[in-house]
GROMACS .gro file of C-alpha atoms in nm:
model
  160
    1MET     CA    1  15.157  -9.880 -19.724
    2LEU     CA    2  15.477 -10.092 -19.726
    3LYS     CA    3  15.507 -10.013 -19.333
    4ARG     CA    4  15.172 -10.172 -19.305
    5ILE     CA    5  15.260 -10.474 -19.496
    6GLY     CA    6  15.580 -10.527 -19.314
    7ILE     CA    7  15.391 -10.507 -18.967
    8LEU     CA    8  15.109 -10.746 -19.085
    9SER     CA    9  15.376 -10.986 -19.230
   10PHE     CA   10  15.566 -10.990 -18.895
   11ILE     CA   11  15.249 -11.063 -18.714
   12LEU     CA   12  15.141 -11.324 -18.928
   13LEU     CA   13  15.486 -11.490 -18.912
   14ASN     CA   14  15.435 -11.511 -18.542
   15ILE     CA   15  15.107 -11.652 -18.564
   16GLY     CA   16  15.217 -11.900 -18.836
   17CYS     CA   17  15.506 -12.033 -18.628
   18ASP     CA   18  15.301 -12.065 -18.315
   19GLN     CA   19  15.010 -12.239 -18.493
   20ILE     CA   20  15.230 -12.479 -18.678
   21SER     CA   21  15.422 -12.579 -18.381
   22LYS     CA   22  15.109 -12.643 -18.185
   23ASP     CA   23  14.979 -12.840 -18.471
   24LEU     CA   24  15.280 -13.068 -18.489
   25VAL     CA   25  15.261 -13.116 -18.105
   26ARG     CA   26  14.880 -13.211 -18.118
   27LYS     CA   27  14.942 -13.454 -18.392
   28ASN     CA   28  15.291 -13.613 -18.275
   29ILE     CA   29  15.290 -13.588 -17.871
   30GLU     CA   30  15.035 -13.758 -17.675
   31PRO     CA   31  14.880 -13.558 -17.405
   32MET     CA   32  15.109 -13.546 -17.088
   33GLN     CA   33  15.365 -13.724 -17.279
   34TYR     CA   34  15.729 -13.625 -17.151
   35VAL     CA   35  15.999 -13.627 -17.430
   36GLN     CA   36  16.348 -13.523 -17.309
   37LEU     CA   37  16.497 -13.322 -17.604
   38VAL     CA   38  16.831 -13.222 -17.435
   39ASN     CA   39  16.891 -13.446 -17.127
   40ASP     CA   40  16.635 -13.352 -16.860
   41ASN     CA   41  16.698 -12.977 -16.940
   42PHE     CA   42  16.458 -12.917 -17.238
   43ILE     CA   43  16.149 -13.105 -17.230
   44LEU     CA   44  15.874 -13.156 -17.489
   45THR     CA   45  15.508 -13.223 -17.385
   46ASN     CA   46  15.156 -13.164 -17.475
   47VAL     CA   47  14.931 -13.002 -17.196
   48GLU     CA   48  14.604 -12.824 -17.270
   49ASN     CA   49  14.581 -12.509 -17.056
   50THR     CA   50  14.226 -12.399 -17.006
   51GLY     CA   51  14.338 -12.073 -16.829
   52ALA     CA   52  14.575 -11.816 -16.899
   53MET     CA   53  14.954 -11.800 -16.809
   54LEU     CA   54  15.033 -12.061 -16.546
   55GLY     CA   55  14.666 -12.186 -16.547
   56PHE     CA   56  14.558 -11.836 -16.405
   57GLY     CA   57  14.174 -11.817 -16.454
   58SER     CA   58  14.121 -12.189 -16.525
   59ASP     CA   59  13.860 -12.220 -16.265
   60LEU     CA   60  13.664 -11.924 -16.393
   61SER     CA   61  13.317 -11.979 -16.521
   62PRO     CA   62  13.272 -12.017 -16.902
   63ILE     CA   63  13.129 -11.664 -16.945
   64LEU     CA   64  13.403 -11.511 -16.744
   65LYS     CA   65  13.659 -11.700 -16.949
   66MET     CA   66  13.512 -11.581 -17.262
   67ILE     CA   67  13.522 -11.212 -17.132
   68PHE     CA   68  13.856 -11.219 -16.964
   69LEU     CA   69  14.041 -11.465 -17.188
   70GLN     CA   70  13.902 -11.405 -17.512
   71GLY     CA   71  13.711 -11.081 -17.535
   72LEU     CA   72  13.940 -10.836 -17.344
   73PRO     CA   73  14.255 -10.970 -17.494
   74LEU     CA   74  14.107 -10.948 -17.856
   75ILE     CA   75  14.010 -10.578 -17.790
   76VAL     CA   76  14.349 -10.490 -17.660
   77LEU     CA   77  14.533 -10.658 -17.956
   78LEU     CA   78  14.301 -10.488 -18.207
   79VAL     CA   79  14.347 -10.139 -18.047
   80LEU     CA   80  14.733 -10.199 -18.050
   81LEU     CA   81  14.724 -10.312 -18.400
   82ALA     CA   82  14.513 -10.005 -18.522
   83ARG     CA   83  14.743  -9.756 -18.332
   84MET     CA   84  15.033  -9.913 -18.498
   85LEU     CA   85  14.905  -9.902 -18.848
   86GLN     CA   86  14.770  -9.540 -18.807
   87LYS     CA   87  15.088  -9.392 -18.669
   88SER     CA   88  15.384  -9.302 -18.918
   89ASN     CA   89  15.643  -9.192 -18.677
   90LEU     CA   90  15.700  -9.519 -18.457
   91ASN     CA   91  16.031  -9.640 -18.379
   92ARG     CA   92  16.087  -9.953 -18.576
   93TRP     CA   93  16.215 -10.150 -18.269
   94MET     CA   94  15.891 -10.060 -18.088
   95VAL     CA   95  15.698 -10.175 -18.391
   96LEU     CA   96  15.885 -10.499 -18.382
   97ALA     CA   97  15.818 -10.552 -17.999
   98PHE     CA   98  15.428 -10.492 -18.062
   99THR     CA   99  15.430 -10.742 -18.367
  100PHE     CA  100  15.560 -10.995 -18.136
  101VAL     CA  101  15.306 -10.901 -17.853
  102ILE     CA  102  15.023 -10.892 -18.109
  103GLY     CA  103  15.133 -11.216 -18.300
  104GLY     CA  104  15.169 -11.438 -17.991
  105GLY     CA  105  14.839 -11.294 -17.842
  106ILE     CA  106  14.656 -11.363 -18.131
  107GLY     CA  107  14.829 -11.720 -18.165
  108ASN     CA  108  14.688 -11.810 -17.810
  109LEU     CA  109  14.353 -11.652 -17.879
  110ILE     CA  110  14.316 -11.862 -18.190
  111ASP     CA  111  14.366 -12.180 -17.960
  112ARG     CA  112  14.112 -12.043 -17.678
  113ILE     CA  113  13.842 -11.980 -17.962
  114ALA     CA  114  13.896 -12.293 -18.166
  115TYR     CA  115  13.981 -12.558 -17.888
  116GLY     CA  116  13.874 -12.406 -17.566
  117SER     CA  117  14.234 -12.423 -17.431
  118VAL     CA  118  14.588 -12.344 -17.529
  119THR     CA  119  14.822 -12.608 -17.620
  120ASP     CA  120  15.134 -12.586 -17.427
  121PHE     CA  121  15.456 -12.802 -17.467
  122PHE     CA  122  15.811 -12.658 -17.397
  123GLN     CA  123  15.954 -12.677 -17.048
  124ILE     CA  124  16.305 -12.581 -16.944
  125LYS     CA  125  16.483 -12.710 -16.635
  126TRP     CA  126  16.823 -12.594 -16.556
  127GLY     CA  127  16.950 -12.633 -16.195
  128VAL     CA  128  16.707 -12.476 -15.966
  129PHE     CA  129  16.564 -12.272 -16.261
  130ARG     CA  130  16.235 -12.432 -16.400
  131THR     CA  131  15.990 -12.275 -16.626
  132GLY     CA  132  15.627 -12.353 -16.653
  133ILE     CA  133  15.512 -12.524 -16.963
  134PHE     CA  134  15.484 -12.278 -17.253
  135ASN     CA  135  15.455 -12.239 -17.630
  136MET     CA  136  15.585 -12.039 -17.927
  137ALA     CA  137  15.314 -11.761 -17.878
  138ASP     CA  138  15.427 -11.721 -17.507
  139VAL     CA  139  15.779 -11.689 -17.647
  140SER     CA  140  15.661 -11.414 -17.887
  141VAL     CA  141  15.480 -11.225 -17.608
  142THR     CA  142  15.784 -11.250 -17.377
  143VAL     CA  143  16.037 -11.141 -17.642
  144GLY     CA  144  15.796 -10.830 -17.743
  145VAL     CA  145  15.759 -10.737 -17.369
  146LEU     CA  146  16.138 -10.775 -17.285
  147LEU     CA  147  16.211 -10.559 -17.596
  148LEU     CA  148  15.939 -10.288 -17.500
  149LEU     CA  149  16.079 -10.271 -17.150
  150PHE     CA  150  16.431 -10.232 -17.267
  151LEU     CA  151  16.307  -9.965 -17.509
  152VAL     CA  152  16.118  -9.765 -17.254
  153PHE     CA  153  16.411  -9.764 -17.003
  154ARG     CA  154  16.654  -9.701 -17.295
  155TYR     CA  155  16.447  -9.406 -17.468
  156ARG     CA  156  16.211  -9.252 -17.228
  157ASN     CA  157  16.029  -9.049 -17.485
  158LEU     CA  158  15.885  -9.343 -17.704
  159SER     CA  159  15.513  -9.370 -17.725
  160ILE     CA  160  15.245  -9.564 -17.909
   0.00000   0.00000   0.00000
C-alpha cells in the first residue's frame, strides 16, 4: 500500500510541476514572445503545439489526432501504471523512471484534451546545439526514458 502511495505521489508531483509551469506561461508570456533568461542560451517562449514531439502529427485529421495523440498514449500510460501498481518486486529505480514517463505523459495528455494543443515554452541554445521548444512534461518523459535506458543496459534482467 505504501509503495502504491509513493508511486502515485511521484506521478502527481510530475503532473503538478508540468501543469503549474504551463499555467504560469499561459498567464504571463504572450504567444510567440521571446524572453532571454540566460543571454541567448536559455529562452522562455509560449508556443502551442497541436502535434506531438517537434510538431509530428500536427497535420493529421482531428479524428486521427484523437486516436494517435490522445487515445493510444492514454491506454499505454494506464497499462504501465497498472503493471507498476500490481507488481511487488520492481526495482525502485525502474519504478522512479516509469513515474517520470507516466507523469510527463499524463501532463501533456491533459493539455491535448483540455486545450487541443500542448503548451511548450523552453528552448536551449548552446553553440551549435539547439533544442526544439519543450515543456516540463517533456523533461519528465526524457529523464524517465534515459533512466530506463541506463537501467536496461546496466541490469539486463530488469522487467516490468
